[in-house]
CSV table of C-alpha atoms and ligand atoms in Angstrom, one decimal:
chain,number,residue,atom,x,y,z
A,1,MET,CA,45.4,-11.6,-16.4
A,2,ASP,CA,49.0,-12.9,-16.8
A,3,ASN,CA,51.9,-11.2,-14.5
A,4,SER,CA,53.5,-9.7,-17.5
A,5,VAL,CA,50.8,-7.0,-17.0
A,6,ARG,CA,52.1,-3.7,-17.4
A,7,LYS,CA,52.4,-1.7,-13.8
A,8,VAL,CA,51.4,1.8,-13.5
A,9,TYR,CA,51.0,3.2,-10.4
A,10,ALA,CA,49.0,6.3,-11.0
A,11,ASP,CA,48.0,6.9,-7.3
A,12,ASN,CA,50.7,9.3,-6.1
A,13,ALA,CA,48.0,11.9,-4.5
A,14,ALA,CA,47.5,8.6,-1.9
A,15,THR,CA,51.2,7.8,-1.2
A,16,THR,CA,54.8,7.4,-3.1
A,17,ALA,CA,57.5,5.4,-3.7
A,18,VAL,CA,60.5,5.9,-1.3
A,19,SER,CA,63.0,7.3,-3.6
A,20,GLU,CA,66.7,5.7,-3.8
A,21,GLU,CA,68.1,9.0,-2.7
A,22,VAL,CA,65.9,9.3,0.3
A,23,LEU,CA,66.4,5.8,1.1
A,24,ASN,CA,70.3,6.2,1.0
A,25,ALA,CA,70.4,9.2,3.4
A,26,MET,CA,68.1,7.1,5.7
A,27,LEU,CA,69.8,4.2,6.1
A,28,PRO,CA,73.0,4.8,8.4
A,29,PHE,CA,70.3,6.2,11.1
A,30,PHE,CA,68.8,2.7,11.9
A,31,ARG,CA,71.9,0.9,12.7
A,32,GLU,CA,74.9,3.0,13.1
A,33,ASN,CA,74.2,6.5,14.2
A,34,TYR,CA,71.3,5.4,16.0
A,35,GLY,CA,71.9,7.2,18.7
A,36,ASN,CA,68.9,9.1,20.9
A,37,PRO,CA,70.0,13.1,19.6
A,38,SER,CA,69.0,14.3,23.7
A,39,SER,CA,72.0,12.2,24.6
A,40,LEU,CA,75.4,14.1,25.6
A,41,TYR,CA,77.7,11.2,24.1
A,42,SER,CA,78.8,11.4,20.8
A,43,LEU,CA,76.6,8.9,19.3
A,44,GLY,CA,73.7,10.8,20.4
A,45,GLN,CA,75.7,13.8,18.9
A,46,GLN,CA,76.0,12.0,16.2
A,47,ALA,CA,72.4,12.0,15.4
A,48,LYS,CA,71.5,15.6,16.8
A,49,ALA,CA,73.8,17.5,14.2
A,50,PRO,CA,71.7,15.4,10.9
A,51,LEU,CA,68.2,16.5,12.9
A,52,GLU,CA,69.1,20.1,13.3
A,53,GLN,CA,70.4,19.9,9.5
A,54,ALA,CA,67.2,18.6,8.6
A,55,ARG,CA,65.2,21.2,10.1
A,56,ALA,CA,67.5,24.0,8.3
A,57,THR,CA,66.9,22.4,5.0
A,58,VAL,CA,63.4,22.3,4.9
A,59,ALA,CA,63.0,25.7,6.8
A,60,GLN,CA,65.2,26.9,3.5
A,61,CYS,CA,62.5,25.1,1.1
A,62,LEU,CA,60.2,27.0,2.5
A,63,GLY,CA,61.6,30.2,3.1
A,64,ALA,CA,61.5,29.9,7.0
A,65,LYS,CA,63.7,29.7,9.9
A,66,PRO,CA,64.7,26.7,11.1
A,67,ASN,CA,63.2,27.3,14.6
A,68,GLU,CA,60.1,27.4,13.2
A,69,ILE,CA,59.7,24.2,11.7
A,70,TYR,CA,58.7,21.5,14.2
A,71,PHE,CA,58.9,17.5,13.0
A,72,THR,CA,55.6,15.4,13.4
A,73,SER,CA,54.5,11.9,12.9
A,74,CYS,CA,52.4,13.0,9.5
A,75,GLY,CA,50.6,15.5,7.5
A,76,SER,CA,47.4,14.7,9.9
A,77,GLU,CA,49.0,15.5,13.1
A,78,SER,CA,50.0,18.8,11.4
A,79,ASP,CA,46.7,19.9,10.4
A,80,ASN,CA,45.5,18.7,14.2
A,81,TRP,CA,48.4,20.4,15.8
A,82,ALA,CA,48.2,24.3,13.8
A,83,ILE,CA,44.7,24.0,13.9
A,84,LYS,CA,43.6,23.1,17.7
A,85,GLY,CA,46.5,24.3,18.8
A,86,ALA,CA,46.0,27.9,17.5
A,87,ALA,CA,42.3,28.1,17.6
A,88,ARG,CA,42.2,27.4,21.2
A,89,ALA,CA,45.3,29.8,21.9
A,90,GLN,CA,43.4,32.5,20.5
A,91,ARG,CA,40.3,32.0,22.2
A,92,SER,CA,42.1,31.8,25.9
A,93,LYS,CA,43.8,35.2,24.8
A,94,GLN,CA,41.7,37.0,23.0
A,95,GLY,CA,38.0,35.6,23.2
A,96,LYS,CA,38.2,34.4,19.6
A,97,THR,CA,35.9,31.4,18.9
A,98,HIS,CA,35.4,31.5,14.5
A,99,ILE,CA,37.3,29.4,12.5
A,100,ILE,CA,36.8,29.7,8.9
A,101,THR,CA,37.7,27.0,6.4
A,102,SER,CA,36.5,25.5,3.0
A,103,ALA,CA,34.1,22.5,2.2
A,104,PHE,CA,36.4,20.5,0.6
A,105,GLU,CA,39.6,20.1,2.9
A,106,HIS,CA,41.0,16.8,3.6
A,107,HIS,CA,39.6,15.0,6.9
A,108,ALA,CA,42.4,15.8,8.8
A,109,VAL,CA,41.2,19.2,8.8
A,110,LEU,CA,37.5,19.0,8.4
A,111,HIS,CA,37.0,16.6,11.2
A,112,THR,CA,39.5,18.9,13.3
A,113,CYS,CA,37.0,21.8,12.5
A,114,GLN,CA,34.2,19.5,13.3
A,115,ALA,CA,35.7,18.5,17.0
A,116,LEU,CA,36.4,22.1,17.4
A,117,GLU,CA,32.6,22.9,16.9
A,118,ARG,CA,32.1,20.7,19.6
A,119,GLU,CA,34.2,22.5,22.3
A,120,GLY,CA,31.9,25.5,21.3
A,121,PHE,CA,33.8,27.0,18.2
A,122,THR,CA,31.8,28.4,15.2
A,123,VAL,CA,33.1,27.3,11.6
A,124,THR,CA,32.4,29.0,8.4
A,125,TYR,CA,32.7,26.5,5.7
A,126,LEU,CA,33.8,28.6,2.4
A,127,PRO,CA,32.3,26.9,-1.3
A,128,VAL,CA,34.6,26.4,-3.4
A,129,HIS,CA,32.1,26.5,-6.9
A,130,GLU,CA,32.2,24.2,-9.8
A,131,ASP,CA,36.1,24.8,-10.7
A,132,GLY,CA,37.0,23.9,-6.8
A,133,LEU,CA,38.1,27.3,-6.0
A,134,VAL,CA,37.7,29.4,-2.9
A,135,ARG,CA,36.6,33.0,-3.8
A,136,PRO,CA,39.0,35.8,-1.8
A,137,GLN,CA,36.4,38.1,-1.7
A,138,GLU,CA,34.2,35.5,0.0
A,139,LEU,CA,36.6,34.8,2.5
A,140,GLU,CA,36.8,38.6,3.1
A,141,ALA,CA,33.4,39.0,4.2
A,142,ALA,CA,33.7,36.0,6.1
A,143,ILE,CA,36.2,37.2,8.6
A,144,THR,CA,34.4,38.9,11.6
A,145,ASP,CA,36.1,40.0,14.9
A,146,SER,CA,36.0,37.2,16.4
A,147,THR,CA,37.7,35.1,13.6
A,148,ALA,CA,40.6,33.2,15.4
A,149,LEU,CA,42.1,31.3,12.1
A,150,VAL,CA,41.7,31.0,8.5
A,151,THR,CA,42.6,27.2,7.3
A,152,ILE,CA,42.7,26.6,3.6
A,153,MET,CA,44.6,23.8,1.2
A,154,TYR,CA,46.7,25.0,-0.8
A,155,ALA,CA,45.9,21.9,-3.2
A,156,ASN,CA,43.0,19.6,-3.0
A,157,ASN,CA,43.9,16.1,-2.7
A,158,GLU,CA,41.4,15.2,-5.2
A,159,ILE,CA,40.6,17.2,-7.5
A,160,GLY,CA,44.2,18.6,-7.8
A,161,THR,CA,42.6,22.5,-7.7
A,162,ILE,CA,45.2,25.1,-6.3
A,163,GLN,CA,43.8,27.8,-4.4
A,164,PRO,CA,45.2,31.3,-4.6
A,165,VAL,CA,46.9,31.3,-1.0
A,166,PRO,CA,49.2,34.6,-1.6
A,167,GLU,CA,45.9,36.1,-2.0
A,168,LEU,CA,43.7,34.3,0.4
A,169,ALA,CA,46.8,34.6,3.3
A,170,ALA,CA,47.4,38.8,2.4
A,171,ILE,CA,43.4,39.3,3.2
A,172,CYS,CA,44.1,37.5,6.8
A,173,LYS,CA,47.2,38.8,7.8
A,174,GLU,CA,45.4,42.5,6.7
A,175,ARG,CA,42.8,41.8,9.3
A,176,GLY,CA,45.1,40.4,11.5
A,177,VAL,CA,43.6,37.0,11.4
A,178,LEU,CA,46.0,33.6,11.9
A,179,PHE,CA,46.2,31.6,8.5
A,180,HIS,CA,47.1,28.1,8.0
A,181,THR,CA,47.4,25.8,4.5
A,182,ASP,CA,47.3,22.4,4.1
A,183,ALA,CA,50.6,21.8,1.9
A,184,VAL,CA,50.6,18.3,2.0
A,185,GLN,CA,49.9,18.0,-1.8
A,186,ALA,CA,51.5,21.5,-3.0
A,187,ILE,CA,55.3,20.8,-2.0
A,188,GLY,CA,57.3,20.1,-5.2
A,189,ASN,CA,54.3,21.8,-6.8
A,190,VAL,CA,54.0,24.7,-6.5
A,191,PRO,CA,56.4,27.5,-5.8
A,192,ILE,CA,56.2,27.8,-1.6
A,193,ASP,CA,57.9,30.9,0.4
A,194,VAL,CA,55.7,31.1,3.8
A,195,LYS,CA,57.2,34.7,4.2
A,196,ALA,CA,56.5,36.5,0.9
A,197,GLN,CA,53.0,34.8,0.7
A,198,ASN,CA,52.3,35.4,4.2
A,199,ILE,CA,51.7,32.5,5.4
A,200,ASP,CA,51.6,31.4,9.7
A,201,MET,CA,51.4,27.9,9.7
A,202,LEU,CA,52.1,25.4,6.9
A,203,SER,CA,51.3,21.2,7.1
A,204,LEU,CA,53.5,18.8,4.9
A,205,SER,CA,53.9,15.0,5.1
A,206,GLY,CA,57.1,12.9,3.8
A,207,HIS,CA,54.8,10.3,2.1
A,208,LYS,CA,53.4,12.6,-0.7
A,209,ILE,CA,56.9,13.3,-2.0
A,210,HIS,CA,58.4,10.1,-2.4
A,211,ALA,CA,59.7,10.3,1.7
A,212,PRO,CA,58.2,7.5,4.1
A,213,LYS,CA,55.0,7.2,5.5
A,214,GLY,CA,55.0,8.4,9.3
A,215,VAL,CA,56.7,12.0,9.2
A,216,GLY,CA,55.4,15.3,8.7
A,217,ALA,CA,56.4,19.0,9.2
A,218,LEU,CA,54.7,21.9,10.5
A,219,TYR,CA,55.9,25.3,9.7
A,220,ILE,CA,55.1,27.8,12.8
A,221,ARG,CA,56.1,31.5,12.3
A,222,SER,CA,57.7,32.8,15.5
A,223,GLY,CA,55.4,35.2,17.3
A,224,VAL,CA,52.3,32.6,16.5
A,225,SER,CA,50.7,31.4,19.7
A,226,ILE,CA,50.0,28.3,19.7
A,227,GLU,CA,49.3,25.1,22.9
A,228,THR,CA,52.1,22.6,23.0
A,229,PHE,CA,50.6,19.6,21.0
A,230,LEU,CA,52.4,16.5,23.4
A,231,ASP,CA,53.5,16.9,26.6
A,232,GLY,CA,56.5,15.3,27.7
A,233,GLY,CA,60.1,15.8,27.0
A,234,ALA,CA,62.0,18.9,25.8
A,235,GLN,CA,61.8,17.8,22.2
A,236,GLU,CA,60.9,20.4,19.7
A,237,ARG,CA,61.3,22.8,21.7
A,238,GLY,CA,58.9,21.6,24.3
A,239,ARG,CA,56.4,22.0,22.6
A,240,ARG,CA,55.9,18.7,20.7
A,241,ALA,CA,57.5,15.5,23.0
A,242,GLY,CA,59.0,12.3,21.9
A,243,THR,CA,62.5,10.9,20.9
A,244,GLU,CA,63.0,12.4,17.3
A,245,ASN,CA,62.2,9.7,14.2
A,246,VAL,CA,66.0,10.7,13.2
A,247,ALA,CA,66.0,8.7,10.2
A,248,GLU,CA,62.4,9.2,8.7
A,249,ILE,CA,63.1,13.3,9.6
A,250,VAL,CA,66.3,13.1,7.6
A,251,GLY,CA,64.7,11.3,4.4
A,252,LEU,CA,61.6,13.6,4.9
A,253,ALA,CA,64.6,16.6,4.4
A,254,THR,CA,65.9,14.9,1.3
A,255,ALA,CA,63.0,14.7,-0.1
A,256,MET,CA,61.8,18.2,0.4
A,257,LYS,CA,65.2,19.1,-0.9
A,258,ILE,CA,64.6,17.7,-4.4
A,259,ALA,CA,60.9,18.3,-4.3
A,260,ALA,CA,61.3,22.4,-3.7
A,261,GLY,CA,64.3,22.2,-5.9
A,262,THR,CA,62.9,20.9,-9.1
A,263,VAL,CA,59.6,22.8,-8.9
A,264,GLU,CA,59.7,24.1,-12.1
A,265,GLU,CA,61.2,20.6,-13.9
A,266,ARG,CA,58.3,19.0,-12.4
A,267,ILE,CA,55.6,21.0,-13.7
A,268,ALA,CA,57.2,21.0,-17.0
A,269,ARG,CA,57.8,17.2,-17.2
A,270,LEU,CA,54.1,16.5,-15.5
A,271,THR,CA,51.9,19.2,-17.2
A,272,PRO,CA,52.3,17.4,-20.7
A,273,MET,CA,51.6,13.9,-19.2
A,274,ARG,CA,48.5,15.5,-17.5
A,275,ASP,CA,47.0,17.3,-20.6
A,276,LYS,CA,47.4,14.4,-23.0
A,277,LEU,CA,45.6,12.2,-20.5
A,278,ILE,CA,42.8,14.9,-19.9
A,279,GLU,CA,42.5,15.1,-23.7
A,280,GLY,CA,42.3,11.4,-24.6
A,281,ILE,CA,40.0,11.0,-21.7
A,282,LEU,CA,37.5,13.7,-22.5
A,283,LYS,CA,37.3,11.5,-25.8
A,284,ILE,CA,35.2,9.0,-23.8
A,285,GLU,CA,31.3,10.3,-24.3
A,286,ARG,CA,29.8,12.0,-21.2
A,287,SER,CA,33.3,12.4,-19.5
A,288,ARG,CA,33.8,15.1,-17.0
A,289,LEU,CA,36.5,16.8,-15.7
A,290,ASN,CA,36.4,17.6,-11.8
A,291,GLY,CA,38.0,21.3,-11.1
A,292,SER,CA,39.3,24.0,-13.4
A,293,LYS,CA,41.9,22.7,-16.0
A,294,GLU,CA,44.2,26.1,-15.4
A,295,HIS,CA,44.8,25.9,-11.6
A,296,ARG,CA,45.5,22.1,-11.5
A,297,LEU,CA,48.5,20.6,-10.0
A,298,PRO,CA,50.5,19.3,-12.8
A,299,GLY,CA,49.9,15.7,-11.9
A,300,ASN,CA,46.4,15.2,-11.5
A,301,VAL,CA,43.8,14.2,-13.4
A,302,SER,CA,40.1,13.9,-11.9
A,303,PHE,CA,37.0,12.6,-14.1
A,304,CYS,CA,33.2,11.4,-13.5
A,305,PHE,CA,31.8,9.2,-16.0
A,306,GLN,CA,28.7,9.1,-16.3
A,307,GLY,CA,26.3,5.6,-15.8
A,308,VAL,CA,29.7,4.3,-14.4
A,309,GLU,CA,30.3,2.9,-10.9
A,310,GLY,CA,33.8,4.3,-9.3
A,311,GLU,CA,34.6,0.9,-7.6
A,312,SER,CA,34.4,-1.2,-10.3
A,313,LEU,CA,36.4,1.3,-12.6
A,314,LEU,CA,39.1,0.4,-10.2
A,315,LEU,CA,39.1,-3.2,-9.6
A,316,LEU,CA,39.1,-3.6,-13.3
A,317,LEU,CA,42.0,-1.0,-13.9
A,318,ASP,CA,43.8,-3.1,-11.4
A,319,MET,CA,43.3,-6.2,-13.6
A,320,TYR,CA,45.2,-4.3,-16.3
A,321,GLY,CA,47.9,-3.4,-13.4
A,322,ILE,CA,46.6,0.4,-13.0
A,323,SER,CA,46.5,2.0,-9.6
A,324,ALA,CA,44.3,4.7,-9.1
A,325,SER,CA,41.8,6.0,-6.6
A,326,SER,CA,37.7,7.3,-6.6
A,327,GLY,CA,37.1,9.7,-4.2
A,328,SER,CA,39.1,10.0,-1.4
A,329,ALA,CA,40.9,7.2,0.1
A,330,CYS,CA,39.8,8.1,3.4
A,331,THR,CA,36.1,7.4,2.3
A,332,SER,CA,36.8,4.5,0.1
A,333,GLY,CA,35.3,1.7,1.7
A,334,SER,CA,31.9,3.6,2.3
A,335,LEU,CA,29.5,4.1,-0.2
A,336,ASP,CA,29.1,7.9,0.6
A,337,PRO,CA,30.4,9.8,-2.5
A,338,SER,CA,33.3,12.1,-2.2
A,339,HIS,CA,32.6,15.3,0.2
A,340,VAL,CA,35.0,17.1,-2.3
A,341,LEU,CA,33.1,16.2,-5.5
A,342,LEU,CA,29.5,17.0,-3.8
A,343,SER,CA,31.3,20.4,-2.7
A,344,ILE,CA,32.0,21.3,-6.4
A,345,GLY,CA,27.9,20.7,-7.3
A,346,LEU,CA,27.9,17.2,-8.6
A,347,PRO,CA,24.8,14.9,-8.0
A,348,HIS,CA,25.7,11.4,-5.9
A,349,GLU,CA,25.1,9.7,-9.2
A,350,VAL,CA,27.6,11.2,-10.9
A,351,ALA,CA,30.2,11.6,-7.8
A,352,HIS,CA,30.0,7.9,-7.9
A,353,GLY,CA,31.4,7.3,-11.2
A,354,SER,CA,34.8,9.4,-10.2
A,355,LEU,CA,38.5,8.6,-11.2
A,356,ARG,CA,42.0,10.1,-9.6
A,357,LEU,CA,44.5,9.5,-11.5
A,358,SER,CA,47.9,11.4,-10.0
A,359,PHE,CA,51.3,11.5,-11.3
A,360,GLY,CA,54.5,11.3,-9.4
A,361,ASP,CA,58.3,11.2,-10.4
A,362,TYR,CA,58.1,8.0,-11.8
A,363,ASN,CA,55.8,8.1,-14.3
A,364,THR,CA,56.6,8.5,-17.9
A,365,MET,CA,54.3,9.4,-21.2
A,366,GLU,CA,54.7,5.9,-21.8
A,367,ASP,CA,52.0,5.5,-18.7
A,368,VAL,CA,49.4,8.0,-20.3
A,369,ASP,CA,49.6,6.0,-23.4
A,370,TYR,CA,48.4,2.8,-21.7
A,371,ILE,CA,45.8,4.3,-19.5
A,372,LEU,CA,44.6,5.7,-22.9
A,373,GLU,CA,44.6,2.4,-24.3
A,374,VAL,CA,42.8,0.5,-21.3
A,375,LEU,CA,40.5,3.5,-20.0
A,376,PRO,CA,37.6,3.5,-22.7
A,377,LYS,CA,37.8,-0.5,-22.9
A,378,ILE,CA,36.9,-0.5,-19.2
A,379,ILE,CA,34.2,2.4,-19.3
A,380,GLY,CA,32.4,0.7,-22.3
A,381,ARG,CA,32.4,-2.6,-20.5
A,382,LEU,CA,31.1,-1.0,-17.2
A,383,ARG,CA,28.7,0.7,-19.0
A,384,ASN,CA,27.4,-2.4,-20.9
A,385,MET,CA,26.1,-3.8,-17.9
A,386,SER,CA,24.8,-0.6,-16.0
A,387,PRO,CA,21.3,-0.1,-15.7
A,388,LEU,CA,22.2,3.7,-15.5
A,389,TRP,CA,23.5,3.9,-18.4
A,390,ASP,CA,20.8,2.6,-20.5
A,391,ALA,CA,18.6,5.4,-18.6
A,392,ILE,CA,21.1,8.0,-19.3
A,393,ARG,CA,21.4,6.8,-23.0
A,394,THR,CA,17.8,6.5,-23.6
A,395,GLY,CA,17.1,10.2,-21.8
A,396,LYS,CA,14.9,8.4,-18.4
A,397,VAL,CA,17.6,10.5,-16.6
A,398,ASN,CA,19.5,13.7,-17.8
A,399,TYR,CA,22.8,14.6,-16.7
A,400,ASP,CA,23.6,16.8,-19.4
A,401,GLU,CA,24.8,19.4,-17.1
A,402,TYR,CA,27.6,17.7,-15.7
A,403,MET,CA,29.5,17.0,-18.9
B,501,PLP,C1,47.7,12.9,2.2
B,501,PLP,C2,47.1,14.0,2.9
B,501,PLP,C3,47.1,14.3,4.6
B,501,PLP,C4,47.3,13.5,5.6
B,501,PLP,O1,48.8,13.4,5.6
B,501,PLP,P1,49.5,11.9,6.2
B,501,PLP,O2,50.9,12.1,6.4
B,501,PLP,O3,49.0,10.8,5.7
B,501,PLP,O4,48.9,11.8,7.8
B,501,PLP,C5,46.5,15.9,4.7
B,501,PLP,N1,46.0,16.6,3.6
B,501,PLP,C6,46.0,16.3,2.7
B,501,PLP,C7,45.7,17.4,1.5
B,501,PLP,C8,46.4,15.1,2.0
B,501,PLP,O5,46.9,14.9,0.7
């Protein structure tokens, strides 16, 4: 393969490139306005004002108040803090020890819930059904007098399905239960207003929206009782210590403003690309779109190909300059199929042949055309070498119901 091979980055659900605007907004805070925002002299204050401006910007993008925004080091930290902090506070104040989540959350949520199980909490994992969606009536039925917290992601990172969050949150409000959502994938793709949508806590991350890795935020509605996350200095109103990462926080706010301010444009631009890709890929025999087509992120395409092995598919795509993923990034490297694909009812053999293509602000329709040119050839090559494909083709094994 020569170096002139076309490059298509189609893994924006894993991370994104920092945008020019974000980079330029951050640069002054490394070598000019590098002061500590807690310092009283002017260099410190020159960092303090932009920090508070960034907080106001993020708040405005979410329909929150500035004092409800806490900056963190990543989406995973926001999830950990929201879930552990609120669950433990609910237990110590009201004796509540039950948590409800869904079966296909990001590991930052699932493993946090499992850690709380080891502390004596009980956790209900709601099914997400074949379409990748939680049923509001099943949430309603799962709530008990002991329920401390419900945490359900806004949009799934692997199959892109968008949950009916306003409906779920309204149920929680009516039942007096806290509602947290991991909105890392939803920011910029779904209109979000935490007040109108009754969201008590919301996690977001910079590097999924063209800001750098290592910065995130947590919205905590004022009045929600939650434990301090990091003991130390008085930063983040004494709840999350550590000298603020001013440059990246400014970068995050810049990215948020662009992402949240252009949701409609993004949906209008990405949806036709996504749908052309889906239609084209469905022409490959024994391919299957994972999750609802309708309730889906505008940039997400997730497929399973029978008789294909996901990792080999990724390696061949990479040779053609296409960066994509199979299963969720956190589990790649292990041979276990993704918990997300298993949660929508796929058998291991089918889940193994998965491919996620996710678009961001730098993808174009030409990327779609290139993928559609390359992908069928690669699938054909892999199937030619696959004993499983042979068995499927000759009817020795049958996965007809997963097409
Ligand atoms: C990426 C991601 C996270 C983790 O965010 P980090 O900033 O990488 O820690 C959490 N939840 C979802 C849905 C994600 O896609």
